[in-house]
Amino acid sequence: MSSPETPQTPTPPVAPSVRLAMPAEALQISEIQRRAWARDDLQRRMLDEVDLDQMAEVWHRAITRPPLAHFRVLVAVQAFGAAEPGTEPGSTRQRTSVCGFAAVGPSDDPDADPTDSMVAEFCVDPLLAGQGHEDRLMHAAVNTMQADGYLRATWWLLSTDDQMRSWLTEAGWAPDGAHREVGTPDGVLRVKQIRMHTDISPSTGSGNE
């Protein structure tokens, strides 16, 4: 008579978190970016100009060979499914997936001070929106810029993106009066952007205006 199988201890869930991106995650980052681009008129046009592999190579290079000092790629990650085969019962080692990403670094705006930083890219997977990844990623981005010694953070967004602007305002960001136009090379599609900013100097605390 065979003995009953010993029940395995359930693997504890791993809380969502944000950390520096790893080179192997370049493809996941690109897939999320393409899903987000498909929802925007301007960016949707760029999907025909660059394929997934090309985008993954760009992100891989940004992670492994950053173009600028203090250029960081952050990812919001969450564990999904059961523990990987072969792990000890109760292990917290689970398959993790990228839920969103951000790229931060020194501001390249013409009027930037040396202590100005910028959120160059920010994207949460549209399939996972509203699950808290946005807040975790934003706070981690601000903390990273602050840790790198910057005193002000900036962020360009569409002038018509009321939802994003409201979210940033609630987090302590505000327009600084700067604006610009970006668009397709042929000039067919043009959009206006405004620049948000927040004081991240140590005396004020991160993310507060």
Short mmCIF file of C-alpha atoms in Angstrom, two decimals:
data_model
loop_
_atom_site.label_atom_id
_atom_site.label_comp_id
_atom_site.label_asym_id
_atom_site.label_seq_id
_atom_site.Cartn_x
_atom_site.Cartn_y
_atom_site.Cartn_z
CA MET A 1 0.00 0.00 0.00
CA SER A 2 1.51 3.29 -1.07
CA SER A 3 1.89 6.04 1.47
CA PRO A 4 -0.07 9.24 0.93
CA GLU A 5 1.77 12.06 -0.74
CA THR A 6 3.08 14.74 1.56
CA PRO A 7 1.17 17.94 0.83
CA GLN A 8 3.39 20.79 -0.34
CA THR A 9 3.44 24.02 1.56
CA PRO A 10 1.79 26.74 -0.56
CA THR A 11 4.26 29.24 -1.93
CA PRO A 12 3.76 32.62 -0.25
CA PRO A 13 2.84 35.37 -2.71
CA VAL A 14 5.56 37.85 -3.61
CA ALA A 15 4.47 41.46 -3.28
CA PRO A 16 4.68 43.64 -6.39
CA SER A 17 7.84 45.74 -6.43
CA VAL A 18 10.03 48.03 -8.53
CA ARG A 19 13.71 47.49 -9.27
CA LEU A 20 16.36 48.10 -11.90
CA ALA A 21 15.64 46.31 -15.17
CA MET A 22 17.65 43.27 -16.18
CA PRO A 23 18.89 42.78 -19.77
CA ALA A 24 16.69 39.71 -20.23
CA GLU A 25 13.60 41.88 -19.63
CA ALA A 26 14.16 44.08 -22.69
CA LEU A 27 11.70 42.02 -24.71
CA GLN A 28 8.93 42.29 -22.09
CA ILE A 29 9.51 46.04 -21.88
CA SER A 30 9.16 46.32 -25.67
CA GLU A 31 5.96 44.27 -25.72
CA ILE A 32 4.40 46.53 -23.10
CA GLN A 33 5.51 49.64 -24.98
CA ARG A 34 3.98 48.40 -28.21
CA ARG A 35 0.65 47.67 -26.49
CA ALA A 36 0.65 51.19 -25.10
CA TRP A 37 1.64 52.76 -28.42
CA ALA A 38 -1.26 51.02 -30.14
CA ARG A 39 -3.63 53.20 -28.07
CA ASP A 40 -2.13 56.53 -29.09
CA ASP A 41 -2.57 58.18 -32.52
CA LEU A 42 0.97 59.54 -32.72
CA GLN A 43 2.77 56.52 -31.35
CA ARG A 44 0.66 54.04 -33.31
CA ARG A 45 2.24 55.39 -36.49
CA MET A 46 5.68 54.46 -35.16
CA LEU A 47 4.71 50.80 -34.84
CA ASP A 48 5.07 50.48 -38.62
CA GLU A 49 8.57 51.98 -38.50
CA VAL A 50 10.14 49.65 -35.93
CA ASP A 51 9.54 45.99 -35.11
CA LEU A 52 9.60 44.22 -31.77
CA ASP A 53 13.14 42.90 -32.12
CA GLN A 54 14.49 46.35 -32.94
CA MET A 55 12.78 47.86 -29.92
CA ALA A 56 14.10 45.08 -27.69
CA GLU A 57 17.63 45.77 -28.90
CA VAL A 58 17.26 49.46 -28.05
CA TRP A 59 16.06 48.66 -24.53
CA HIS A 60 18.75 46.02 -24.06
CA ARG A 61 21.37 48.60 -24.98
CA ALA A 62 19.79 51.19 -22.65
CA ILE A 63 19.95 48.71 -19.77
CA THR A 64 23.46 47.39 -20.41
CA ARG A 65 25.12 50.49 -21.86
CA PRO A 66 23.20 53.57 -20.66
CA PRO A 67 23.62 56.57 -22.96
CA LEU A 68 24.12 58.99 -20.07
CA ALA A 69 25.37 58.92 -16.51
CA HIS A 70 22.51 58.33 -14.09
CA PHE A 71 20.28 56.95 -16.87
CA ARG A 72 18.26 54.17 -15.25
CA VAL A 73 15.61 51.77 -16.52
CA LEU A 74 13.23 50.65 -13.79
CA VAL A 75 10.64 47.90 -13.97
CA ALA A 76 7.53 47.20 -11.93
CA VAL A 77 7.36 43.45 -11.44
CA GLN A 78 4.95 40.97 -9.93
CA ALA A 79 5.11 37.23 -9.33
CA PHE A 80 2.60 35.05 -11.14
CA GLY A 81 1.73 31.38 -10.88
CA ALA A 82 3.25 28.69 -8.72
CA ALA A 83 6.85 28.40 -7.65
CA GLU A 84 9.30 27.25 -10.31
CA PRO A 85 9.87 23.47 -10.55
CA GLY A 86 12.62 22.25 -8.28
CA THR A 87 12.34 24.99 -5.68
CA GLU A 88 12.01 24.10 -2.03
CA PRO A 89 8.50 24.01 -0.53
CA GLY A 90 7.65 27.43 0.81
CA SER A 91 10.22 29.15 -1.41
CA THR A 92 9.32 32.66 -2.58
CA ARG A 93 11.05 32.07 -5.91
CA GLN A 94 8.30 32.47 -8.49
CA ARG A 95 8.13 33.51 -12.10
CA THR A 96 8.09 37.29 -12.28
CA SER A 97 6.68 39.37 -15.10
CA VAL A 98 7.25 43.00 -15.96
CA CYS A 99 4.10 45.06 -15.43
CA GLY A 100 5.51 48.47 -16.37
CA PHE A 101 8.70 50.40 -16.83
CA ALA A 102 10.22 53.85 -16.50
CA ALA A 103 13.41 55.45 -17.78
CA VAL A 104 14.87 58.31 -15.77
CA GLY A 105 17.98 60.41 -16.03
CA PRO A 106 19.31 63.94 -16.37
CA SER A 107 17.05 66.39 -18.18
CA ASP A 108 18.10 67.18 -21.75
CA ASP A 109 15.85 70.24 -22.05
CA PRO A 110 17.66 73.37 -23.33
CA ASP A 111 16.72 75.33 -20.20
CA ALA A 112 17.61 72.55 -17.75
CA ASP A 113 19.85 73.12 -14.75
CA PRO A 114 22.47 70.48 -13.88
CA THR A 115 20.27 69.45 -10.95
CA ASP A 116 17.21 68.83 -13.16
CA SER A 117 16.22 65.23 -13.90
CA MET A 118 13.56 63.84 -16.20
CA VAL A 119 11.16 60.95 -16.50
CA ALA A 120 11.97 60.12 -20.12
CA GLU A 121 9.66 57.11 -20.42
CA PHE A 122 6.84 55.84 -18.24
CA CYS A 123 4.48 53.03 -19.14
CA VAL A 124 2.34 50.50 -17.31
CA ASP A 125 0.96 47.59 -19.29
CA PRO A 126 -2.56 48.60 -20.41
CA LEU A 127 -3.68 45.09 -19.48
CA LEU A 128 -2.59 45.66 -15.85
CA ALA A 129 -3.59 49.30 -15.36
CA GLY A 130 -5.17 50.37 -12.11
CA GLN A 131 -3.52 47.72 -9.94
CA GLY A 132 -1.13 50.06 -8.13
CA HIS A 133 1.84 49.61 -10.44
CA GLU A 134 1.59 53.25 -11.55
CA ASP A 135 2.06 54.62 -8.03
CA ARG A 136 4.87 52.21 -7.16
CA LEU A 137 6.71 52.97 -10.37
CA MET A 138 6.34 56.73 -10.05
CA HIS A 139 7.55 56.80 -6.45
CA ALA A 140 10.50 54.57 -7.30
CA ALA A 141 11.41 56.83 -10.23
CA VAL A 142 11.36 59.92 -8.01
CA ASN A 143 13.37 58.18 -5.29
CA THR A 144 15.95 57.08 -7.86
CA MET A 145 16.39 60.60 -9.23
CA GLN A 146 16.64 61.97 -5.71
CA ALA A 147 19.24 59.35 -4.74
CA ASP A 148 21.29 60.38 -7.78
CA GLY A 149 21.50 63.90 -6.36
CA TYR A 150 18.93 65.74 -8.48
CA LEU A 151 16.85 68.50 -6.92
CA ARG A 152 14.01 68.78 -9.46
CA ALA A 153 12.18 66.19 -11.51
CA THR A 154 10.44 66.97 -14.80
CA TRP A 155 7.97 65.06 -16.93
CA TRP A 156 6.55 65.91 -20.38
CA LEU A 157 2.97 64.83 -21.07
CA LEU A 158 0.27 65.51 -23.62
CA SER A 159 -1.62 68.70 -22.93
CA THR A 160 -4.87 66.79 -23.46
CA ASP A 161 -4.03 63.97 -21.05
CA ASP A 162 -6.22 65.17 -18.18
CA GLN A 163 -6.10 61.81 -16.40
CA MET A 164 -2.30 61.71 -16.20
CA ARG A 165 -2.12 65.38 -15.28
CA SER A 166 -4.63 64.90 -12.46
CA TRP A 167 -2.73 61.87 -11.17
CA LEU A 168 0.56 63.76 -11.14
CA THR A 169 -1.03 66.81 -9.52
CA GLU A 170 -2.34 64.67 -6.69
CA ALA A 171 1.21 63.36 -6.21
CA GLY A 172 2.64 66.87 -5.85
CA TRP A 173 3.58 67.74 -9.44
CA ALA A 174 2.58 70.95 -11.23
CA PRO A 175 3.05 72.61 -14.65
CA ASP A 176 6.15 74.82 -14.80
CA GLY A 177 4.97 76.84 -17.80
CA ALA A 178 7.08 75.12 -20.46
CA HIS A 179 5.39 73.63 -23.52
CA ARG A 180 6.40 72.16 -26.87
CA GLU A 181 5.07 70.42 -29.99
CA VAL A 182 6.12 66.97 -31.19
CA GLY A 183 4.90 64.95 -34.12
CA THR A 184 5.61 62.73 -37.09
CA PRO A 185 8.54 63.63 -39.35
CA ASP A 186 6.16 64.48 -42.21
CA GLY A 187 4.33 66.98 -40.00
CA VAL A 188 0.96 65.35 -40.62
CA LEU A 189 0.31 64.71 -36.94
CA ARG A 190 1.36 67.21 -34.28
CA VAL A 191 0.59 67.17 -30.57
CA LYS A 192 1.22 69.65 -27.80
CA GLN A 193 2.96 68.75 -24.56
CA ILE A 194 3.32 70.52 -21.25
CA ARG A 195 6.08 70.01 -18.72
CA MET A 196 5.26 69.00 -15.17
CA HIS A 197 7.80 69.30 -12.38
CA THR A 198 8.26 68.63 -8.70
CA ASP A 199 10.83 69.55 -6.08
CA ILE A 200 12.76 66.47 -4.94
CA SER A 201 15.41 68.21 -2.88
CA PRO A 202 16.10 66.41 0.45
CA SER A 203 14.59 69.25 2.48
CA THR A 204 11.15 68.77 0.93
CA GLY A 205 10.96 65.01 0.65
CA SER A 206 10.53 63.14 -2.64
CA GLY A 207 7.59 63.84 -4.90
CA ASN A 208 6.38 67.00 -3.18
CA GLU A 209 5.92 70.33 -4.89
#
